[in-house]
PDB file of C-alpha atoms in Angstrom:
ATOM      1  CA  UNK A 154       0.000   0.000   0.000  1.00 32.00           C
ATOM      2  CA  UNK A 155       1.152   3.526  -0.734  1.00 33.00           C
ATOM      3  CA  UNK A 156       1.685   5.988   2.100  1.00 32.00           C
ATOM      4  CA  UNK A 157       2.319   9.692   2.288  1.00 34.00           C
ATOM      5  CA  UNK A 158       3.370  11.805   5.227  1.00 33.00           C
ATOM      6  CA  UNK A 159       1.034  14.472   6.536  1.00 35.00           C
ATOM      7  CA  UNK A 160       1.220  16.046   9.961  1.00 35.00           C
ATOM      8  CA  UNK A 161       3.741  13.423  11.033  1.00 35.00           C
ATOM      9  CA  UNK A 162       1.394  10.467  10.557  1.00 37.00           C
ATOM     10  CA  UNK A 163       1.239   7.725   7.970  1.00 42.00           C
ATOM     11  CA  UNK A 164      -1.770   7.981   5.697  1.00 37.00           C
ATOM     12  CA  UNK A 165      -2.914   5.211   3.410  1.00 45.00           C
ATOM     13  CA  UNK A 166      -3.899   7.107   0.291  1.00 42.00           C
ATOM     14  CA  UNK A 167      -5.786   4.077  -1.035  1.00 50.00           C
ATOM     15  CA  UNK A 168      -8.120   3.668   1.932  1.00 56.00           C
ATOM     16  CA  UNK A 169     -10.518   6.563   1.380  1.00 73.00           C
ATOM     17  CA  UNK A 170     -13.074   3.898   0.526  1.00 85.00           C
ATOM     18  CA  UNK A 171     -13.090   0.166  -0.122  1.00 90.00           C
ATOM     19  CA  UNK A 172     -15.376  -1.208  -2.818  1.00 93.00           C
ATOM     20  CA  UNK A 173     -15.683  -4.784  -4.051  1.00 95.00           C
ATOM     21  CA  UNK A 174     -18.188  -5.434  -6.797  1.00 94.00           C
ATOM     22  CA  UNK A 175     -20.404  -8.342  -7.754  1.00 94.00           C
ATOM     23  CA  UNK A 176     -23.256  -8.797 -10.212  1.00 93.00           C
ATOM     24  CA  UNK A 177     -25.791  -9.568  -7.480  1.00 96.00           C
ATOM     25  CA  UNK A 178     -28.064  -7.203  -5.544  1.00 97.00           C
ATOM     26  CA  UNK A 179     -26.562  -8.312  -2.238  1.00 98.00           C
ATOM     27  CA  UNK A 180     -24.421  -5.784  -0.420  1.00 98.00           C
ATOM     28  CA  UNK A 181     -22.538  -5.454   2.848  1.00 98.00           C
ATOM     29  CA  UNK A 182     -22.230  -1.812   3.924  1.00 98.00           C
ATOM     30  CA  UNK A 183     -19.511  -1.741   6.590  1.00 98.00           C
ATOM     31  CA  UNK A 184     -18.557   1.086   8.959  1.00 97.00           C
ATOM     32  CA  UNK A 185     -15.158   1.343  10.621  1.00 95.00           C
ATOM     33  CA  UNK A 186     -14.280   2.568  14.104  1.00 92.00           C
ATOM     34  CA  UNK A 187     -13.300   5.932  15.547  1.00 92.00           C
ATOM     35  CA  UNK A 188      -9.664   6.789  14.648  1.00 90.00           C
ATOM     36  CA  UNK A 189      -9.666   3.771  12.314  1.00 88.00           C
ATOM     37  CA  UNK A 190     -10.138   3.401   8.569  1.00 89.00           C
ATOM     38  CA  UNK A 191     -11.895   1.160   6.008  1.00 91.00           C
ATOM     39  CA  UNK A 192      -8.984  -1.259   6.426  1.00 87.00           C
ATOM     40  CA  UNK A 193     -10.197  -1.999  10.012  1.00 87.00           C
ATOM     41  CA  UNK A 194     -11.978  -5.096   8.683  1.00 90.00           C
ATOM     42  CA  UNK A 195      -8.808  -6.694   7.273  1.00 87.00           C
ATOM     43  CA  UNK A 196      -9.766  -9.680   5.070  1.00 88.00           C
ATOM     44  CA  UNK A 197     -13.472  -9.767   6.046  1.00 92.00           C
ATOM     45  CA  UNK A 198     -14.561  -7.763   2.952  1.00 93.00           C
ATOM     46  CA  UNK A 199     -12.895 -10.246   0.588  1.00 93.00           C
ATOM     47  CA  UNK A 200     -14.439 -13.164   2.468  1.00 93.00           C
ATOM     48  CA  UNK A 201     -17.957 -11.698   2.335  1.00 96.00           C
ATOM     49  CA  UNK A 202     -17.551 -10.789  -1.336  1.00 96.00           C
ATOM     50  CA  UNK A 203     -16.621 -14.360  -2.292  1.00 95.00           C
ATOM     51  CA  UNK A 204     -18.785 -16.250   0.204  1.00 96.00           C
ATOM     52  CA  UNK A 205     -22.036 -14.435  -0.602  1.00 96.00           C
ATOM     53  CA  UNK A 206     -21.281 -13.051  -4.076  1.00 96.00           C
ATOM     54  CA  UNK A 207     -21.997  -9.660  -2.542  1.00 97.00           C
ATOM     55  CA  UNK A 208     -21.006  -6.079  -3.207  1.00 97.00           C
ATOM     56  CA  UNK A 209     -18.927  -4.529  -0.438  1.00 97.00           C
ATOM     57  CA  UNK A 210     -18.741  -0.849   0.442  1.00 96.00           C
ATOM     58  CA  UNK A 211     -16.697   0.605   3.320  1.00 96.00           C
ATOM     59  CA  UNK A 212     -16.673   4.420   3.294  1.00 95.00           C
ATOM     60  CA  UNK A 213     -14.175   6.452   5.283  1.00 92.00           C
ATOM     61  CA  UNK A 214     -15.805   8.392   8.097  1.00 94.00           C
ATOM     62  CA  UNK A 215     -15.525  12.169   8.034  1.00 92.00           C
ATOM     63  CA  UNK A 216     -12.367  13.388   9.801  1.00 89.00           C
ATOM     64  CA  UNK A 217     -10.462  10.187   9.061  1.00 88.00           C
ATOM     65  CA  UNK A 218      -7.549   9.317   6.764  1.00 80.00           C
ATOM     66  CA  UNK A 219      -6.060  12.769   7.266  1.00 81.00           C
ATOM     67  CA  UNK A 220      -4.619  13.669  10.686  1.00 84.00           C
ATOM     68  CA  UNK A 221      -6.067  13.107  14.147  1.00 88.00           C
ATOM     69  CA  UNK A 222      -6.580  16.820  14.820  1.00 86.00           C
ATOM     70  CA  UNK A 223      -9.294  16.803  12.121  1.00 88.00           C
ATOM     71  CA  UNK A 224     -11.477  15.118  14.756  1.00 89.00           C
ATOM     72  CA  UNK A 225     -11.192  18.054  17.167  1.00 89.00           C
ATOM     73  CA  UNK A 226     -14.487  19.716  16.264  1.00 89.00           C
ATOM     74  CA  UNK A 227     -16.557  16.705  15.234  1.00 92.00           C
ATOM     75  CA  UNK A 228     -19.487  15.480  17.312  1.00 92.00           C
ATOM     76  CA  UNK A 229     -21.688  12.412  16.842  1.00 93.00           C
ATOM     77  CA  UNK A 230     -24.190  14.062  14.508  1.00 94.00           C
ATOM     78  CA  UNK A 231     -21.388  15.224  12.196  1.00 95.00           C
ATOM     79  CA  UNK A 232     -20.697  11.622  11.181  1.00 96.00           C
ATOM     80  CA  UNK A 233     -24.240  10.969   9.936  1.00 97.00           C
ATOM     81  CA  UNK A 234     -24.882  13.099   6.799  1.00 96.00           C
ATOM     82  CA  UNK A 235     -22.225  11.597   4.519  1.00 94.00           C
ATOM     83  CA  UNK A 236     -22.959   8.058   5.731  1.00 96.00           C
ATOM     84  CA  UNK A 237     -26.696   8.438   5.195  1.00 97.00           C
ATOM     85  CA  UNK A 238     -26.128   9.953   1.775  1.00 97.00           C
ATOM     86  CA  UNK A 239     -24.002   6.965   0.732  1.00 97.00           C
ATOM     87  CA  UNK A 240     -26.457   4.439   2.168  1.00 98.00           C
ATOM     88  CA  UNK A 241     -29.438   6.075   0.434  1.00 98.00           C
ATOM     89  CA  UNK A 242     -27.537   5.958  -2.854  1.00 97.00           C
ATOM     90  CA  UNK A 243     -27.009   2.204  -2.480  1.00 97.00           C
ATOM     91  CA  UNK A 244     -30.629   1.570  -1.462  1.00 98.00           C
ATOM     92  CA  UNK A 245     -31.807   3.532  -4.497  1.00 97.00           C
ATOM     93  CA  UNK A 246     -29.886   1.062  -6.667  1.00 96.00           C
ATOM     94  CA  UNK A 247     -32.179  -1.679  -5.359  1.00 96.00           C
ATOM     95  CA  UNK A 248     -29.447  -3.262  -3.263  1.00 97.00           C
ATOM     96  CA  UNK A 249     -30.316  -5.739  -0.502  1.00 98.00           C
ATOM     97  CA  UNK A 250     -28.102  -4.369   2.235  1.00 98.00           C
ATOM     98  CA  UNK A 251     -26.714  -5.826   5.433  1.00 98.00           C
ATOM     99  CA  UNK A 252     -25.094  -3.214   7.644  1.00 98.00           C
ATOM    100  CA  UNK A 253     -22.027  -4.053   9.701  1.00 98.00           C
ATOM    101  CA  UNK A 254     -19.930  -2.012  12.081  1.00 97.00           C
ATOM    102  CA  UNK A 255     -16.913  -2.304  14.338  1.00 95.00           C
ATOM    103  CA  UNK A 256     -16.709  -0.382  17.652  1.00 95.00           C
ATOM    104  CA  UNK A 257     -18.091   3.156  17.053  1.00 96.00           C
ATOM    105  CA  UNK A 258     -19.017   1.885  13.593  1.00 97.00           C
ATOM    106  CA  UNK A 259     -21.267  -0.658  15.309  1.00 97.00           C
ATOM    107  CA  UNK A 260     -23.176   2.174  16.965  1.00 97.00           C
ATOM    108  CA  UNK A 261     -23.563   3.871  13.597  1.00 98.00           C
ATOM    109  CA  UNK A 262     -24.701   0.623  11.949  1.00 98.00           C
ATOM    110  CA  UNK A 263     -27.373   0.076  14.612  1.00 98.00           C
ATOM    111  CA  UNK A 264     -28.556   3.669  14.290  1.00 98.00           C
ATOM    112  CA  UNK A 265     -28.890   3.345  10.511  1.00 98.00           C
ATOM    113  CA  UNK A 266     -30.659  -0.025  10.867  1.00 98.00           C
ATOM    114  CA  UNK A 267     -33.310   1.724  12.955  1.00 98.00           C
ATOM    115  CA  UNK A 268     -34.000   4.224  10.155  1.00 97.00           C
ATOM    116  CA  UNK A 269     -33.537   2.521   6.805  1.00 98.00           C
ATOM    117  CA  UNK A 270     -35.002  -0.613   5.106  1.00 97.00           C
ATOM    118  CA  UNK A 271     -31.951  -2.847   5.310  1.00 98.00           C
ATOM    119  CA  UNK A 272     -32.015  -6.660   5.452  1.00 98.00           C
ATOM    120  CA  UNK A 273     -29.891  -7.146   8.558  1.00 98.00           C
ATOM    121  CA  UNK A 274     -27.197  -5.710  10.804  1.00 98.00           C
ATOM    122  CA  UNK A 275     -24.174  -6.986  12.692  1.00 97.00           C
ATOM    123  CA  UNK A 276     -22.040  -5.149  15.224  1.00 97.00           C
ATOM    124  CA  UNK A 277     -18.664  -6.003  16.744  1.00 95.00           C
ATOM    125  CA  UNK A 278     -17.137  -4.624  19.976  1.00 94.00           C
ATOM    126  CA  UNK A 279     -19.867  -1.990  20.101  1.00 94.00           C
ATOM    127  CA  UNK A 280     -19.404   0.242  23.197  1.00 94.00           C
ATOM    128  CA  UNK A 281     -22.984   0.451  24.407  1.00 93.00           C
ATOM    129  CA  UNK A 282     -21.677  -0.056  27.936  1.00 90.00           C
ATOM    130  CA  UNK A 283     -18.221   1.289  28.791  1.00 89.00           C
ATOM    131  CA  UNK A 284     -15.765   0.039  31.392  1.00 85.00           C
ATOM    132  CA  UNK A 285     -14.023   2.186  33.989  1.00 77.00           C
ATOM    133  CA  UNK A 286     -12.429   4.715  33.584  1.00 74.00           C
ATOM    134  CA  UNK A 287     -14.191   5.395  30.256  1.00 75.00           C
ATOM    135  CA  UNK A 288     -17.596   5.464  31.984  1.00 74.00           C
ATOM    136  CA  UNK A 289     -16.447   7.866  34.699  1.00 76.00           C
ATOM    137  CA  UNK A 290     -17.242  11.173  32.998  1.00 68.00           C
ATOM    138  CA  UNK A 291     -13.693  12.460  33.425  1.00 62.00           C
ATOM    139  CA  UNK A 292     -12.994  12.905  29.720  1.00 58.00           C
ATOM    140  CA  UNK A 293     -14.071  16.553  29.778  1.00 52.00           C
ATOM    141  CA  UNK A 294     -11.565  17.395  32.506  1.00 52.00           C
ATOM    142  CA  UNK A 295      -8.786  15.290  30.982  1.00 54.00           C
ATOM    143  CA  UNK A 296      -9.367  16.946  27.620  1.00 53.00           C
ATOM    144  CA  UNK A 297      -8.338  20.279  29.117  1.00 50.00           C
ATOM    145  CA  UNK A 298      -4.835  18.898  29.639  1.00 60.00           C
ATOM    146  CA  UNK A 299      -4.312  16.362  26.851  1.00 73.00           C
ATOM    147  CA  UNK A 300      -6.388  15.733  23.727  1.00 77.00           C
ATOM    148  CA  UNK A 301      -4.403  12.880  22.184  1.00 74.00           C
ATOM    149  CA  UNK A 302      -3.231   9.677  23.815  1.00 73.00           C
ATOM    150  CA  UNK A 303      -0.924   6.963  22.540  1.00 79.00           C
ATOM    151  CA  UNK A 304      -2.779   3.753  21.763  1.00 75.00           C
ATOM    152  CA  UNK A 305      -1.585   0.529  23.368  1.00 73.00           C
ATOM    153  CA  UNK A 306       1.324  -1.291  21.768  1.00 76.00           C
ATOM    154  CA  UNK A 307       0.423  -4.248  19.574  1.00 71.00           C
ATOM    155  CA  UNK A 308       1.813  -7.709  20.202  1.00 74.00           C
ATOM    156  CA  UNK A 309       4.112  -9.197  17.521  1.00 76.00           C
ATOM    157  CA  UNK A 310       1.206 -11.356  16.279  1.00 65.00           C
ATOM    158  CA  UNK A 311      -1.090  -8.335  16.056  1.00 66.00           C
ATOM    159  CA  UNK A 312       1.574  -6.294  14.255  1.00 72.00           C
ATOM    160  CA  UNK A 313       1.882  -9.014  11.634  1.00 69.00           C
ATOM    161  CA  UNK A 314      -1.847  -8.910  10.889  1.00 66.00           C
ATOM    162  CA  UNK A 315      -1.999  -5.137  11.197  1.00 69.00           C
ATOM    163  CA  UNK A 316       0.787  -4.341   8.718  1.00 70.00           C
ATOM    164  CA  UNK A 317      -1.611  -3.546   5.849  1.00 67.00           C
ATOM    165  CA  UNK A 318      -4.109  -1.625   7.941  1.00 73.00           C
ATOM    166  CA  UNK A 319      -4.293   2.139   8.391  1.00 75.00           C
ATOM    167  CA  UNK A 320      -5.380   4.038  11.471  1.00 75.00           C
ATOM    168  CA  UNK A 321      -4.287   6.842  13.738  1.00 76.00           C
ATOM    169  CA  UNK A 322      -1.610   5.855  16.249  1.00 79.00           C
ATOM    170  CA  UNK A 323      -3.239   8.279  18.663  1.00 81.00           C
ATOM    171  CA  UNK A 324      -6.575   8.061  20.442  1.00 80.00           C
ATOM    172  CA  UNK A 325      -8.637  11.260  20.689  1.00 84.00           C
ATOM    173  CA  UNK A 326     -10.068  12.155  24.102  1.00 80.00           C
ATOM    174  CA  UNK A 327     -13.224  13.381  22.364  1.00 83.00           C
ATOM    175  CA  UNK A 328     -13.959   9.838  21.213  1.00 87.00           C
ATOM    176  CA  UNK A 329     -15.492   8.942  24.576  1.00 89.00           C
ATOM    177  CA  UNK A 330     -17.974  11.822  24.461  1.00 89.00           C
ATOM    178  CA  UNK A 331     -18.831  10.914  20.841  1.00 93.00           C
ATOM    179  CA  UNK A 332     -19.515   7.311  21.883  1.00 93.00           C
ATOM    180  CA  UNK A 333     -21.644   8.427  24.844  1.00 93.00           C
ATOM    181  CA  UNK A 334     -23.693  10.747  22.645  1.00 94.00           C
ATOM    182  CA  UNK A 335     -24.217   7.904  20.176  1.00 95.00           C
ATOM    183  CA  UNK A 336     -25.554   5.764  23.021  1.00 95.00           C
ATOM    184  CA  UNK A 337     -28.057   8.438  23.990  1.00 93.00           C
ATOM    185  CA  UNK A 338     -29.384   8.347  20.445  1.00 94.00           C
ATOM    186  CA  UNK A 339     -29.467   4.540  20.402  1.00 95.00           C
ATOM    187  CA  UNK A 340     -31.496   4.285  23.611  1.00 91.00           C
ATOM    188  CA  UNK A 341     -34.320   6.022  21.765  1.00 93.00           C
ATOM    189  CA  UNK A 342     -34.161   3.976  18.573  1.00 95.00           C
ATOM    190  CA  UNK A 343     -32.943   0.419  19.328  1.00 97.00           C
ATOM    191  CA  UNK A 344     -36.599  -0.626  19.643  1.00 97.00           C
ATOM    192  CA  UNK A 345     -37.082   0.354  15.990  1.00 98.00           C
ATOM    193  CA  UNK A 346     -34.683  -2.349  14.794  1.00 98.00           C
ATOM    194  CA  UNK A 347     -36.656  -5.344  13.528  1.00 98.00           C
ATOM    195  CA  UNK A 348     -34.221  -6.958  11.084  1.00 98.00           C
ATOM    196  CA  UNK A 349     -31.943  -9.908  11.965  1.00 98.00           C
ATOM    197  CA  UNK A 350     -29.134  -8.768  14.258  1.00 98.00           C
ATOM    198  CA  UNK A 351     -25.824 -10.346  15.294  1.00 97.00           C
ATOM    199  CA  UNK A 352     -23.815  -8.812  18.167  1.00 97.00           C
ATOM    200  CA  UNK A 353     -20.246  -9.911  18.915  1.00 94.00           C
ATOM    201  CA  UNK A 354     -18.217  -8.910  21.974  1.00 94.00           C
ATOM    202  CA  UNK A 355     -14.979  -9.973  23.607  1.00 92.00           C
ATOM    203  CA  UNK A 356     -15.236 -10.758  27.307  1.00 91.00           C
ATOM    204  CA  UNK A 357     -12.077  -8.976  28.493  1.00 89.00           C
ATOM    205  CA  UNK A 358     -12.252  -5.936  26.243  1.00 84.00           C
ATOM    206  CA  UNK A 359     -10.419  -2.997  27.891  1.00 83.00           C
ATOM    207  CA  UNK A 360     -13.002  -0.478  26.615  1.00 85.00           C
ATOM    208  CA  UNK A 361     -16.376  -2.167  26.224  1.00 89.00           C
ATOM    209  CA  UNK A 362     -18.368  -4.160  28.766  1.00 88.00           C
ATOM    210  CA  UNK A 363     -19.247  -7.461  27.065  1.00 90.00           C
ATOM    211  CA  UNK A 364     -22.793  -7.145  28.398  1.00 90.00           C
ATOM    212  CA  UNK A 365     -23.347  -4.543  25.674  1.00 93.00           C
ATOM    213  CA  UNK A 366     -24.469  -7.376  23.395  1.00 93.00           C
ATOM    214  CA  UNK A 367     -27.182  -8.590  25.787  1.00 92.00           C
ATOM    215  CA  UNK A 368     -28.349  -4.990  26.240  1.00 94.00           C
ATOM    216  CA  UNK A 369     -28.784  -4.724  22.477  1.00 96.00           C
ATOM    217  CA  UNK A 370     -30.705  -8.011  22.350  1.00 95.00           C
ATOM    218  CA  UNK A 371     -33.024  -6.888  25.146  1.00 94.00           C
ATOM    219  CA  UNK A 372     -33.969  -3.643  23.420  1.00 96.00           C
ATOM    220  CA  UNK A 373     -34.258  -4.453  19.718  1.00 97.00           C
ATOM    221  CA  UNK A 374     -37.481  -5.906  18.312  1.00 97.00           C
ATOM    222  CA  UNK A 375     -35.815  -8.366  15.923  1.00 97.00           C
ATOM    223  CA  UNK A 376     -37.275 -11.869  15.864  1.00 96.00           C
ATOM    224  CA  UNK A 377     -33.917 -13.213  14.711  1.00 97.00           C
ATOM    225  CA  UNK A 378     -31.055 -12.105  16.947  1.00 97.00           C
ATOM    226  CA  UNK A 379     -27.904 -13.613  18.356  1.00 96.00           C
ATOM    227  CA  UNK A 380     -25.278 -12.519  20.841  1.00 95.00           C
ATOM    228  CA  UNK A 381     -21.763 -14.014  20.813  1.00 94.00           C
ATOM    229  CA  UNK A 382     -19.155 -13.383  23.535  1.00 93.00           C
ATOM    230  CA  UNK A 383     -15.587 -14.548  22.879  1.00 90.00           C
ATOM    231  CA  UNK A 384     -13.348 -14.996  25.933  1.00 90.00           C
ATOM    232  CA  UNK A 385     -10.306 -12.983  24.857  1.00 87.00           C
ATOM    233  CA  UNK A 386      -8.712  -9.764  26.163  1.00 82.00           C
ATOM    234  CA  UNK A 387      -8.835  -7.444  23.182  1.00 83.00           C
ATOM    235  CA  UNK A 388     -11.115  -4.810  21.711  1.00 85.00           C
ATOM    236  CA  UNK A 389      -9.988  -5.537  18.157  1.00 83.00           C
ATOM    237  CA  UNK A 390     -11.090  -9.043  17.287  1.00 83.00           C
ATOM    238  CA  UNK A 391      -9.804  -8.680  13.725  1.00 81.00           C
ATOM    239  CA  UNK A 392      -6.178  -8.909  14.820  1.00 76.00           C
ATOM    240  CA  UNK A 393      -6.704 -11.681  17.366  1.00 79.00           C
ATOM    241  CA  UNK A 394      -5.979 -15.376  16.873  1.00 78.00           C
ATOM    242  CA  UNK A 395      -9.725 -16.043  17.253  1.00 77.00           C
ATOM    243  CA  UNK A 396     -10.658 -13.722  14.408  1.00 76.00           C
TER     244      UNK A 396
END
């Protein structure tokens, strides 16, 4: 993959959007996480494309694939217009769409599933319930002193899988408030989700309480729903051995 330097960070110039085409009407519309990129899903897009003969679209969220400071002034609602515009365009093509999202992208996928006539939705490591200290409400105070935080170091195994992925090396303190605002929206619209829903969590996630998946199941109105909890200690299942 080609990289360029901007603001001291590596940017994958090819990951503005990922598209894989097929001749069918089936489509997976996937949404990446906060401070991530379309490459968050690693080889899942290729698998879904071949396994289901489906079109794949993974747009880059606003404020991503540039530099982390472009997230400074973005709130939850700022992420919706471009996503909704892209989703409407695909629905207008007559596509049969399954939404999927990882982490913050899972919140966005659930929100969109409550509003639009999609065929199903899956969410992975979705932070409906946060662990301490992320649920403490201290992010506003901490943000006065430090906006950006180094993400945890990857293990050698994770680095091997992560070598072709693009994301910010820094976490943004505002991400917690964005996630919390997303949850306030979801509490009012989860009961509007009636399509099949799959929720996947990891039990020892440092950020998300694994009971987020059961909370989703309790509040959606889907007749077909499943919650899966994998007993590993990572937030990012895509670079785990259990992926």
